[in-house]
Short mmCIF file of C-alpha atoms in Angstrom, two decimals:
data_model
loop_
_atom_site.label_atom_id
_atom_site.label_comp_id
_atom_site.label_asym_id
_atom_site.label_seq_id
_atom_site.Cartn_x
_atom_site.Cartn_y
_atom_site.Cartn_z
CA MET A 69 -18.38 -21.41 17.46
CA LYS A 70 -16.13 -20.86 14.37
CA LYS A 71 -16.34 -17.55 14.32
CA VAL A 72 -15.40 -17.07 17.60
CA PHE A 73 -12.54 -19.69 16.98
CA SER A 74 -11.34 -17.52 14.41
CA TYR A 75 -10.99 -14.07 16.12
CA SER A 76 -9.32 -15.53 19.19
CA LEU A 77 -6.95 -17.83 17.34
CA SER A 78 -6.28 -14.47 14.76
CA VAL A 79 -5.31 -12.35 17.41
CA ILE A 80 -2.87 -15.18 18.86
CA PHE A 81 -1.63 -15.60 15.12
CA TYR A 82 -0.54 -11.87 14.78
CA LEU A 83 1.17 -11.49 18.37
CA PHE A 84 3.43 -14.48 16.98
CA PHE A 85 3.44 -13.47 13.76
CA GLY A 86 4.54 -9.87 14.42
CA LEU A 87 7.05 -11.13 17.43
CA THR A 88 8.72 -13.43 14.41
CA LEU A 89 9.02 -10.52 12.37
CA VAL A 90 10.63 -8.30 14.86
CA VAL A 91 13.08 -10.85 16.24
CA PHE A 92 14.40 -12.25 12.79
CA HIS A 93 14.40 -8.74 11.80
CA ALA A 94 17.40 -8.41 13.82
CA TYR A 95 18.90 -11.88 12.89
CA GLN A 96 18.90 -10.61 9.25
CA TRP A 97 20.87 -7.74 9.94
CA ILE A 98 23.43 -9.31 12.04
CA ALA A 99 23.68 -12.17 9.24
CA PHE A 100 23.69 -9.66 6.01
CA ASN A 101 26.21 -7.21 7.62
CA ALA A 102 28.87 -9.77 9.15
CA PHE A 103 28.67 -12.84 7.32
CA GLY A 104 27.02 -11.92 3.95
CA TYR A 105 24.47 -13.38 1.33
CA GLN A 106 24.55 -17.13 2.50
CA ALA A 107 24.34 -16.71 6.37
CA HIS A 108 21.34 -13.76 5.26
CA LYS A 109 19.53 -16.23 3.07
CA LYS A 110 19.66 -18.95 5.64
CA SER A 111 17.93 -16.09 8.07
CA VAL A 112 15.13 -15.70 5.70
CA ASP A 113 14.60 -19.60 5.29
CA ILE A 114 14.44 -20.06 8.90
CA LEU A 115 12.02 -16.96 9.03
CA ASN A 116 9.63 -18.61 6.91
CA PHE A 117 9.88 -21.51 8.39
CA PHE A 118 8.82 -19.87 11.67
CA LEU A 119 6.05 -17.85 9.54
CA LEU A 120 4.60 -21.13 8.25
CA ARG A 121 4.62 -22.46 12.34
CA CYS A 122 2.57 -19.33 13.02
CA LEU A 123 -0.13 -20.32 10.50
CA ASN A 124 -0.27 -23.46 12.29
CA ILE A 125 -1.72 -21.41 15.07
CA VAL A 126 -5.14 -21.13 12.94
CA GLY A 127 -4.97 -24.54 12.12
CA THR A 128 -3.54 -24.24 8.70
CA ARG A 129 -1.83 -27.06 6.98
CA PHE A 130 0.41 -27.41 4.50
CA GLN A 131 1.07 -29.76 1.53
CA TYR A 132 3.99 -29.38 -1.04
CA ASN A 133 3.84 -31.50 -4.23
CA ASN A 134 6.77 -32.08 -6.71
CA SER A 135 8.08 -34.86 -8.58
CA PHE A 136 11.05 -32.99 -10.24
CA THR A 137 14.54 -32.64 -9.49
CA PHE A 138 15.80 -29.04 -9.94
CA GLU A 139 19.17 -28.12 -11.46
CA THR A 140 20.58 -25.93 -8.42
CA ASP A 141 23.55 -24.60 -11.09
CA ARG A 142 20.81 -23.10 -13.28
CA PRO A 143 18.53 -20.14 -13.11
CA HIS A 144 14.80 -20.60 -12.82
CA ILE A 145 11.77 -18.54 -13.31
CA ILE A 146 9.02 -19.44 -10.72
CA VAL A 147 5.47 -18.37 -12.49
CA CYS A 148 2.53 -19.14 -10.11
CA ASN A 149 -0.90 -18.25 -9.44
CA HIS A 150 -1.93 -15.86 -6.84
CA GLN A 151 -4.44 -16.23 -3.95
CA SER A 152 -2.81 -14.08 -0.74
CA MET A 153 -0.02 -12.85 1.15
CA PHE A 154 0.44 -16.17 2.33
CA ASP A 155 1.55 -17.87 -0.78
CA ILE A 156 5.04 -16.47 -0.19
CA PRO A 157 6.04 -18.13 2.88
CA PRO A 158 5.63 -21.68 1.57
CA ILE A 159 7.40 -21.08 -1.41
CA ILE A 160 10.32 -19.29 0.23
CA TRP A 161 10.54 -22.62 2.36
CA TYR A 162 10.01 -25.19 0.28
CA MET A 163 11.75 -24.02 -2.59
CA ARG A 164 14.70 -22.43 -0.66
CA LYS A 165 17.44 -24.70 -2.95
CA LEU A 166 16.81 -22.30 -5.74
CA HIS A 167 17.33 -19.04 -3.77
CA PRO A 168 13.67 -17.52 -4.89
CA LYS A 169 13.72 -13.78 -5.18
CA PHE A 170 10.41 -11.57 -5.70
CA ILE A 171 9.30 -8.66 -7.83
CA SER A 172 7.69 -6.57 -5.00
CA LYS A 173 5.63 -2.99 -5.17
CA LYS A 174 8.06 -0.56 -3.68
CA GLU A 175 5.35 0.31 -0.67
CA LEU A 176 6.59 -2.72 0.95
CA ALA A 177 10.49 -1.80 1.10
CA LYS A 178 9.91 0.44 4.53
CA GLY A 179 8.01 -0.31 7.59
CA VAL A 180 7.70 -4.16 7.60
CA PRO A 181 9.96 -5.65 10.05
CA SER A 182 11.86 -8.24 8.32
CA ILE A 183 9.93 -8.31 5.00
CA SER A 184 11.05 -4.75 4.11
CA TYR A 185 14.44 -5.80 4.91
CA ASN A 186 14.86 -8.95 2.84
CA LEU A 187 13.20 -6.91 -0.18
CA ARG A 188 15.81 -4.25 0.06
CA HIS A 189 19.09 -6.88 0.73
CA GLY A 190 18.12 -9.88 -0.70
CA GLY A 191 18.07 -9.89 -4.18
CA SER A 192 14.43 -9.18 -4.89
CA VAL A 193 13.24 -5.98 -6.75
CA LEU A 194 10.86 -3.14 -6.08
CA ILE A 195 8.36 -1.58 -8.32
CA ASP A 196 6.34 1.09 -9.19
CA ARG A 197 2.62 -0.02 -10.48
CA LYS A 198 2.33 3.38 -11.46
CA ASN A 199 5.28 3.55 -13.78
CA ALA A 200 5.34 0.83 -16.22
CA ALA A 201 8.70 1.53 -17.69
CA GLN A 202 10.63 1.78 -14.08
CA ALA A 203 8.84 -1.96 -13.41
CA LEU A 204 9.53 -3.60 -16.54
CA GLY A 205 13.27 -1.85 -16.15
CA GLU A 206 13.33 -3.75 -12.52
CA ILE A 207 12.24 -7.07 -13.97
CA LYS A 208 14.63 -7.24 -16.71
CA LYS A 209 17.03 -6.31 -14.02
CA LEU A 210 15.72 -9.45 -12.16
CA GLY A 211 16.17 -11.43 -14.78
CA LYS A 212 19.49 -10.34 -15.77
CA TYR A 213 20.44 -11.14 -11.64
CA ILE A 214 19.08 -14.73 -11.76
CA SER A 215 20.93 -15.66 -14.90
CA GLU A 216 24.29 -14.58 -13.48
CA THR A 217 23.71 -15.83 -9.98
CA LYS A 218 21.57 -19.23 -11.15
CA ARG A 219 19.27 -18.47 -8.92
CA SER A 220 15.55 -17.97 -9.39
CA ALA A 221 12.85 -15.30 -9.81
CA VAL A 222 8.98 -15.53 -8.48
CA ILE A 223 6.50 -13.99 -10.50
CA PHE A 224 2.78 -13.97 -10.36
CA PRO A 225 1.31 -13.04 -13.67
CA GLU A 226 -2.12 -12.15 -12.50
CA GLY A 227 -0.79 -8.90 -10.82
CA THR A 228 -2.97 -8.76 -8.09
CA ARG A 229 -4.20 -11.82 -5.69
CA SER A 230 -7.36 -13.78 -6.54
CA LYS A 231 -10.00 -13.30 -3.76
CA THR A 232 -11.88 -16.32 -4.63
CA GLY A 233 -9.25 -19.00 -5.51
CA GLN A 234 -10.64 -18.56 -9.40
CA ILE A 235 -7.41 -18.02 -11.28
CA LYS A 236 -7.27 -14.15 -13.35
CA GLU A 237 -5.77 -13.64 -17.13
CA PHE A 238 -2.25 -13.60 -17.20
CA ALA A 239 -0.79 -10.36 -17.79
CA SER A 240 2.11 -11.02 -20.27
CA LYS A 241 4.49 -7.87 -19.90
CA GLY A 242 6.35 -8.52 -16.80
CA LEU A 243 6.77 -12.36 -17.80
CA THR A 244 8.02 -11.62 -21.01
CA ALA A 245 10.63 -9.09 -19.91
CA LEU A 246 11.91 -11.94 -17.14
CA LEU A 247 12.00 -14.64 -20.30
CA GLU A 248 13.71 -11.77 -22.26
CA ALA A 249 16.42 -11.09 -19.86
CA CYS A 250 16.75 -14.97 -18.93
CA PRO A 251 16.49 -16.60 -22.07
CA GLU A 252 18.10 -19.94 -20.73
CA ALA A 253 16.12 -20.40 -17.60
CA VAL A 254 13.94 -23.23 -16.70
CA VAL A 255 10.45 -22.22 -16.18
CA VAL A 256 8.56 -23.87 -13.47
CA PRO A 257 4.70 -23.55 -13.25
CA VAL A 258 3.40 -23.95 -9.57
CA CYS A 259 0.17 -23.73 -8.39
CA VAL A 260 -1.38 -22.78 -5.12
CA ASN A 261 -4.51 -23.58 -3.88
CA ASN A 262 -6.61 -22.43 -0.74
CA SER A 263 -4.74 -19.64 0.28
CA TRP A 264 -7.48 -17.05 -0.51
CA LYS A 265 -9.50 -19.20 2.27
CA LEU A 266 -7.08 -17.46 4.70
CA GLN A 267 -7.89 -13.94 3.61
CA GLN A 268 -11.62 -14.38 2.70
CA ASN A 269 -12.52 -12.08 5.53
CA GLY A 270 -9.58 -9.75 4.73
CA MET A 271 -6.43 -9.25 6.88
CA PHE A 272 -8.86 -10.25 10.22
CA PRO A 273 -9.96 -12.93 11.29
CA LEU A 274 -8.00 -15.41 9.15
CA GLY A 275 -9.80 -18.19 8.35
CA VAL A 276 -9.45 -21.43 10.26
CA GLY A 277 -8.54 -25.08 9.37
CA VAL A 278 -7.50 -23.99 5.90
CA PHE A 279 -5.24 -26.70 3.78
CA LEU A 280 -2.75 -24.85 1.75
CA LYS A 281 -1.67 -26.83 -1.32
CA LEU A 282 1.70 -25.87 -3.20
CA GLU A 283 2.09 -27.98 -6.40
CA VAL A 284 4.92 -27.96 -9.15
CA LEU A 285 3.92 -28.74 -12.37
CA LYS A 286 6.03 -29.70 -15.63
CA PRO A 287 9.02 -27.38 -15.95
CA HIS A 288 10.00 -26.33 -19.29
CA GLU A 289 13.21 -25.13 -20.62
CA ALA A 290 12.33 -21.62 -22.03
CA LYS A 291 14.72 -21.84 -25.18
CA ASN A 292 12.31 -24.36 -26.73
CA PHE A 293 9.21 -21.87 -26.88
CA LYS A 294 8.22 -18.72 -28.41
CA ILE A 295 7.48 -16.69 -25.35
CA PRO A 296 3.65 -16.00 -26.06
CA GLU A 297 3.26 -19.85 -26.41
CA LEU A 298 5.03 -20.51 -23.12
CA ILE A 299 2.76 -18.15 -21.39
CA ALA A 300 -0.24 -19.52 -22.46
CA LEU A 301 0.93 -22.95 -21.81
CA LEU A 302 1.92 -21.84 -18.41
CA GLU A 303 -1.52 -20.40 -17.98
CA GLU A 304 -3.49 -23.27 -18.85
CA GLN A 305 -1.25 -25.63 -16.73
CA ILE A 306 -2.00 -23.58 -13.94
CA SER A 307 -5.55 -23.04 -14.52
CA SER A 308 -6.24 -26.51 -14.99
CA GLN A 309 -4.69 -27.45 -11.88
CA VAL A 310 -6.46 -24.72 -10.06
CA GLN A 311 -9.93 -26.19 -11.21
CA HIS A 312 -8.92 -29.78 -10.73
CA ASN A 313 -8.46 -28.92 -6.79
#
């Protein structure tokens, strides 16, 4: 019976998901071209609020835990484990005060309503995974951007998503480049749990009744650590929380 529900609810989800992306593509275009960054950023926030409501269709519930206060006049680097593409909407919505920007593969720059537009115009960077020099250059560019604008960069150090929820070993080069480009950043480890269950069958059908948790762990001043020590600490923090949950 659950399988029947997952197929039927996934069809409804993708109908509303696609409609939301198309509608907000136009909304973003108008906001960005007529009113500039702040209006565009607000449109992206609202888009992701509605993407979370689309996920409610398949019974997804959300929990965001954060006992820390962010200083919005400082740059932040959000370091998060990666379980599915659905990690991103809750980060954008719940952490919207930090203006999160992403490191995305260049293939997403075209062809996806709303998402491609935001990646090209919202402050995120696009990397070629087959060109390490280009990728590191773009990541450093993002680090300088958040340093100047006091916004935040989101990085998934595992590189690719975990299909089972088990955390993968952190790749250090991208995170190192980001920390070197913005040494004054506050580094915020974030643990995402259970989103892998949404895509355990791939893109279709989606998992039903998933309880997706996003938890902010103790932040750190990047300047107080040597970079390898900080990366090891972040990996241990996030890994421990994944195992705990």
